[in-house]
Amino acid sequence: LFGDLKRHTITDEGQETLGNELMAQRFVDRNIFMTAELWGLASTPPYGHRNDLTTIDEVIRAHGGDARDSAARYKSAAEEDRSALIAYLKTLVIEQ
């Protein structure tokens, strides 16, 4: 599963991707989404709730809100570490 199935604020006001939807989701704030599971991540591009991100790197960098600190740590990590993380995430495929 690799996810907590909880709702999280994943964007910041004014951010162009991942949230800020036009309509609320049945009384839930427009910037709050159910955490997507990581299993199968590499099989599901494009990414983001509007499918407007094409790479795993883009979607990690686009996170804000509750995930702001994690995104900042990713951005400040050494290129080698970011590449290793992306390589691992690309192994999470759903076999057809």
Backbone as JSON Lines, residues from 0, in Angstrom:
{"i":0,"aa":"L","n":[0.83,-1.19,0.0],"ca":[0.0,0.0,0.0],"c":[0.87,1.25,0.0]}
{"i":1,"aa":"F","n":[1.8,1.37,0.92],"ca":[2.69,2.54,1.0],"c":[1.92,3.85,1.02]}
{"i":2,"aa":"G","n":[0.92,3.98,1.86],"ca":[0.16,5.21,2.02],"c":[-0.64,5.12,3.3]}
{"i":3,"aa":"D","n":[-1.11,6.25,3.8],"ca":[-1.85,6.22,5.06],"c":[-3.36,6.38,4.89]}
{"i":4,"aa":"L","n":[-3.82,6.6,3.65],"ca":[-5.25,6.73,3.34],"c":[-5.94,7.82,4.16]}
{"i":5,"aa":"K","n":[-5.19,8.83,4.54],"ca":[-5.75,9.97,5.27],"c":[-5.8,11.17,4.35]}
{"i":6,"aa":"R","n":[-6.57,12.15,4.75],"ca":[-6.64,13.4,3.99],"c":[-5.58,14.36,4.52]}
{"i":7,"aa":"H","n":[-4.88,15.02,3.6],"ca":[-3.84,15.97,3.96],"c":[-3.94,17.21,3.08]}
{"i":8,"aa":"T","n":[-3.56,18.35,3.64],"ca":[-3.38,19.55,2.83],"c":[-2.06,19.37,2.11]}
{"i":9,"aa":"I","n":[-2.07,19.36,0.79],"ca":[-0.85,19.06,0.04],"c":[-0.38,20.22,-0.82]}
{"i":10,"aa":"T","n":[-0.97,21.38,-0.62],"ca":[-0.58,22.53,-1.43],"c":[-0.69,23.79,-0.59]}
{"i":11,"aa":"D","n":[-0.13,24.85,-1.09],"ca":[-0.2,26.15,-0.44],"c":[-1.05,27.06,-1.32]}
{"i":12,"aa":"E","n":[-1.7,28.04,-0.72],"ca":[-2.49,28.99,-1.49],"c":[-1.63,29.62,-2.58]}
{"i":13,"aa":"G","n":[-2.18,29.74,-3.76],"ca":[-1.47,30.35,-4.87],"c":[-0.58,29.41,-5.64]}
{"i":14,"aa":"Q","n":[-0.43,28.19,-5.15],"ca":[0.38,27.2,-5.85],"c":[-0.43,26.69,-7.04]}
{"i":15,"aa":"E","n":[0.21,26.55,-8.17],"ca":[-0.5,26.22,-9.41],"c":[-0.83,24.75,-9.57]}
{"i":16,"aa":"T","n":[-0.17,23.85,-8.84],"ca":[-0.38,22.42,-9.06],"c":[-0.84,21.72,-7.8]}
{"i":17,"aa":"L","n":[-1.33,20.53,-7.98],"ca":[-1.73,19.58,-6.95],"c":[-3.02,19.87,-6.24]}
{"i":18,"aa":"G","n":[-3.44,21.07,-6.1],"ca":[-4.66,21.33,-5.37],"c":[-5.33,22.56,-5.93]}
{"i":19,"aa":"N","n":[-5.87,23.38,-5.05],"ca":[-6.54,24.6,-5.45],"c":[-7.6,24.31,-6.5]}
{"i":20,"aa":"E","n":[-8.36,23.25,-6.29],"ca":[-9.4,22.86,-7.24],"c":[-10.51,23.9,-7.24]}
{"i":21,"aa":"L","n":[-11.3,23.88,-8.28],"ca":[-12.35,24.87,-8.44],"c":[-13.54,24.61,-7.52]}
{"i":22,"aa":"M","n":[-13.77,23.35,-7.16],"ca":[-14.92,23.02,-6.33],"c":[-14.48,22.22,-5.11]}
{"i":23,"aa":"A","n":[-15.16,22.46,-4.0],"ca":[-14.89,21.68,-2.79],"c":[-15.38,20.25,-3.0]}
{"i":24,"aa":"Q","n":[-14.81,19.33,-2.25],"ca":[-15.17,17.92,-2.36],"c":[-16.08,17.54,-1.18]}
{"i":25,"aa":"R","n":[-17.34,17.72,-1.32],"ca":[-18.3,17.35,-0.28],"c":[-17.87,17.86,1.09]}
{"i":26,"aa":"F","n":[-17.79,19.13,1.25],"ca":[-17.49,19.8,2.51],"c":[-16.03,19.67,2.94]}
{"i":27,"aa":"V","n":[-15.15,19.26,2.05],"ca":[-13.73,19.18,2.35],"c":[-13.04,20.32,1.62]}
{"i":28,"aa":"D","n":[-12.11,20.98,2.29],"ca":[-11.37,22.09,1.71],"c":[-10.78,21.72,0.34]}
{"i":29,"aa":"R","n":[-10.72,22.68,-0.56],"ca":[-10.23,22.45,-1.92],"c":[-8.76,22.03,-1.99]}
{"i":30,"aa":"N","n":[-8.0,22.23,-0.93],"ca":[-6.58,21.89,-0.93],"c":[-6.26,20.61,-0.18]}
{"i":31,"aa":"I","n":[-7.29,19.87,0.19],"ca":[-7.1,18.64,0.96],"c":[-7.45,17.44,0.08]}
{"i":32,"aa":"F","n":[-6.55,16.46,0.06],"ca":[-6.74,15.28,-0.76],"c":[-6.4,14.02,0.01]}
{"i":33,"aa":"M","n":[-7.02,12.92,-0.38],"ca":[-6.67,11.61,0.16],"c":[-5.27,11.25,-0.33]}
{"i":34,"aa":"T","n":[-4.45,10.77,0.58],"ca":[-3.1,10.37,0.21],"c":[-3.17,9.21,-0.77]}
{"i":35,"aa":"A","n":[-2.52,9.39,-1.9],"ca":[-2.46,8.31,-2.89],"c":[-1.42,7.29,-2.44]}
{"i":36,"aa":"E","n":[-1.68,6.02,-2.72],"ca":[-0.7,5.01,-2.35],"c":[0.48,5.07,-3.32]}
{"i":37,"aa":"L","n":[1.65,4.71,-2.82],"ca":[2.85,4.72,-3.66],"c":[2.98,3.47,-4.5]}
{"i":38,"aa":"W","n":[2.38,2.36,-4.05],"ca":[2.49,1.13,-4.82],"c":[1.87,1.35,-6.19]}
{"i":39,"aa":"G","n":[2.62,1.13,-7.24],"ca":[2.14,1.36,-8.59],"c":[2.43,2.75,-9.12]}
{"i":40,"aa":"L","n":[3.12,3.56,-8.33],"ca":[3.4,4.94,-8.72],"c":[4.02,5.03,-10.12]}
{"i":41,"aa":"A","n":[4.97,4.18,-10.41],"ca":[5.67,4.25,-11.7],"c":[4.77,3.85,-12.87]}
{"i":42,"aa":"S","n":[3.64,3.25,-12.58],"ca":[2.71,2.82,-13.64],"c":[1.6,3.83,-13.91]}
{"i":43,"aa":"T","n":[1.62,4.96,-13.2],"ca":[0.45,5.84,-13.26],"c":[0.69,7.27,-13.71]}
{"i":44,"aa":"P","n":[1.74,7.56,-14.51],"ca":[1.85,8.95,-14.95],"c":[0.72,9.27,-15.93]}
{"i":45,"aa":"P","n":[0.37,10.51,-16.11],"ca":[0.91,11.69,-15.46],"c":[0.44,11.78,-14.01]}
{"i":46,"aa":"Y","n":[1.05,12.68,-13.26],"ca":[0.84,12.74,-11.82],"c":[0.08,14.01,-11.42]}
{"i":47,"aa":"G","n":[-0.27,14.05,-10.14],"ca":[-1.02,15.17,-9.61],"c":[-2.51,14.9,-9.76]}
{"i":48,"aa":"H","n":[-3.3,15.57,-8.99],"ca":[-4.74,15.33,-9.0],"c":[-5.39,15.83,-10.28]}
{"i":49,"aa":"R","n":[-4.68,16.66,-11.03],"ca":[-5.18,17.12,-12.33],"c":[-4.37,16.52,-13.47]}
{"i":50,"aa":"N","n":[-3.46,15.6,-13.15],"ca":[-2.6,14.97,-14.16],"c":[-1.8,15.98,-14.96]}
{"i":51,"aa":"D","n":[-1.31,17.02,-14.29],"ca":[-0.56,18.07,-14.98],"c":[0.94,18.02,-14.71]}
{"i":52,"aa":"L","n":[1.41,16.97,-14.06],"ca":[2.84,16.8,-13.79],"c":[3.31,15.53,-14.47]}
{"i":53,"aa":"T","n":[4.44,15.6,-15.16],"ca":[4.86,14.46,-15.98],"c":[5.92,13.58,-15.35]}
{"i":54,"aa":"T","n":[6.64,14.08,-14.34],"ca":[7.7,13.27,-13.73],"c":[7.5,13.14,-12.22]}
{"i":55,"aa":"I","n":[8.1,12.12,-11.65],"ca":[8.04,11.92,-10.2],"c":[8.74,13.08,-9.5]}
{"i":56,"aa":"D","n":[9.85,13.55,-10.06],"ca":[10.55,14.7,-9.49],"c":[9.63,15.91,-9.41]}
{"i":57,"aa":"E","n":[8.89,16.19,-10.46],"ca":[7.97,17.34,-10.48],"c":[6.92,17.23,-9.38]}
{"i":58,"aa":"V","n":[6.35,16.06,-9.22],"ca":[5.27,15.92,-8.24],"c":[5.81,16.05,-6.81]}
{"i":59,"aa":"I","n":[7.0,15.55,-6.54],"ca":[7.58,15.72,-5.2],"c":[7.83,17.2,-4.93]}
{"i":60,"aa":"R","n":[8.43,17.88,-5.89],"ca":[8.75,19.3,-5.73],"c":[7.5,20.17,-5.59]}
{"i":61,"aa":"A","n":[6.39,19.75,-6.14],"ca":[5.16,20.55,-6.13],"c":[4.42,20.51,-4.8]}
{"i":62,"aa":"H","n":[4.75,19.58,-3.93],"ca":[4.02,19.47,-2.67],"c":[4.26,20.66,-1.75]}
{"i":63,"aa":"G","n":[3.21,21.04,-1.06],"ca":[3.26,22.1,-0.05],"c":[2.43,21.64,1.13]}
{"i":64,"aa":"G","n":[1.84,22.57,1.85],"ca":[0.97,22.22,2.98],"c":[1.65,21.29,3.96]}
{"i":65,"aa":"D","n":[0.96,20.2,4.33],"ca":[1.5,19.24,5.29],"c":[2.78,18.59,4.79]}
{"i":66,"aa":"A","n":[3.0,18.58,3.49],"ca":[4.17,17.93,2.89],"c":[5.29,18.92,2.57]}
{"i":67,"aa":"R","n":[5.13,20.18,2.97],"ca":[6.12,21.21,2.65],"c":[7.51,20.84,3.16]}
{"i":68,"aa":"D","n":[7.62,20.37,4.41],"ca":[8.93,20.02,4.97],"c":[9.57,18.86,4.22]}
{"i":69,"aa":"S","n":[8.77,17.86,3.86],"ca":[9.31,16.72,3.11],"c":[9.8,17.17,1.74]}
{"i":70,"aa":"A","n":[9.04,18.03,1.07],"ca":[9.46,18.53,-0.24],"c":[10.73,19.36,-0.12]}
{"i":71,"aa":"A","n":[10.84,20.15,0.95],"ca":[12.05,20.96,1.15],"c":[13.27,20.08,1.39]}
{"i":72,"aa":"R","n":[13.1,19.01,2.17],"ca":[14.22,18.09,2.4],"c":[14.64,17.42,1.09]}
{"i":73,"aa":"Y","n":[13.67,17.06,0.28],"ca":[13.98,16.46,-1.02],"c":[14.77,17.45,-1.87]}
{"i":74,"aa":"K","n":[14.29,18.69,-1.94],"ca":[14.95,19.7,-2.77],"c":[16.38,19.98,-2.31]}
{"i":75,"aa":"S","n":[16.62,19.91,-1.0],"ca":[17.95,20.22,-0.48],"c":[18.87,18.99,-0.43]}
{"i":76,"aa":"A","n":[18.36,17.83,-0.73],"ca":[19.17,16.6,-0.71],"c":[20.18,16.63,-1.87]}
{"i":77,"aa":"A","n":[21.24,15.87,-1.7],"ca":[22.24,15.75,-2.76],"c":[21.59,15.11,-3.99]}
{"i":78,"aa":"E","n":[22.07,15.49,-5.15],"ca":[21.54,14.94,-6.41],"c":[21.57,13.42,-6.41]}
{"i":79,"aa":"E","n":[22.63,12.85,-5.87],"ca":[22.76,11.39,-5.8],"c":[21.64,10.77,-4.98]}
{"i":80,"aa":"D","n":[21.28,11.41,-3.86],"ca":[20.2,10.9,-3.01],"c":[18.84,11.05,-3.69]}
{"i":81,"aa":"R","n":[18.62,12.19,-4.35],"ca":[17.35,12.37,-5.08],"c":[17.23,11.34,-6.19]}
{"i":82,"aa":"S","n":[18.31,11.1,-6.9],"ca":[18.3,10.11,-7.99],"c":[18.02,8.71,-7.46]}
{"i":83,"aa":"A","n":[18.6,8.39,-6.3],"ca":[18.37,7.07,-5.7],"c":[16.91,6.92,-5.3]}
{"i":84,"aa":"L","n":[16.32,7.96,-4.73],"ca":[14.9,7.91,-4.35],"c":[14.02,7.73,-5.58]}
{"i":85,"aa":"I","n":[14.27,8.5,-6.62],"ca":[13.49,8.38,-7.85],"c":[13.64,6.99,-8.44]}
{"i":86,"aa":"A","n":[14.86,6.46,-8.43],"ca":[15.1,5.11,-8.96],"c":[14.28,4.08,-8.18]}
{"i":87,"aa":"Y","n":[14.23,4.23,-6.85],"ca":[13.43,3.32,-6.03],"c":[11.94,3.46,-6.38]}
{"i":88,"aa":"L","n":[11.45,4.69,-6.44],"ca":[10.03,4.9,-6.73],"c":[9.65,4.34,-8.1]}
{"i":89,"aa":"K","n":[10.58,4.34,-9.03],"ca":[10.31,3.79,-10.36],"c":[10.2,2.26,-10.35]}
{"i":90,"aa":"T","n":[10.59,1.63,-9.24],"ca":[10.42,0.17,-9.13],"c":[9.02,-0.19,-8.66]}
{"i":91,"aa":"L","n":[8.26,0.78,-8.21],"ca":[6.92,0.52,-7.68],"c":[5.92,0.5,-8.84]}
{"i":92,"aa":"V","n":[5.91,-0.6,-9.55],"ca":[5.06,-0.74,-10.73],"c":[3.96,-1.77,-10.47]}
{"i":93,"aa":"I","n":[2.92,-1.66,-11.25],"ca":[1.85,-2.65,-11.23],"c":[2.04,-3.49,-12.49]}
{"i":94,"aa":"E","n":[2.32,-4.75,-12.3],"ca":[2.52,-5.65,-13.44],"c":[1.18,-5.93,-14.1]}
{"i":95,"aa":"Q","n":[1.17,-5.87,-15.42],"ca":[-0.07,-6.11,-16.18],"c":[-0.19,-7.57,-16.53]}
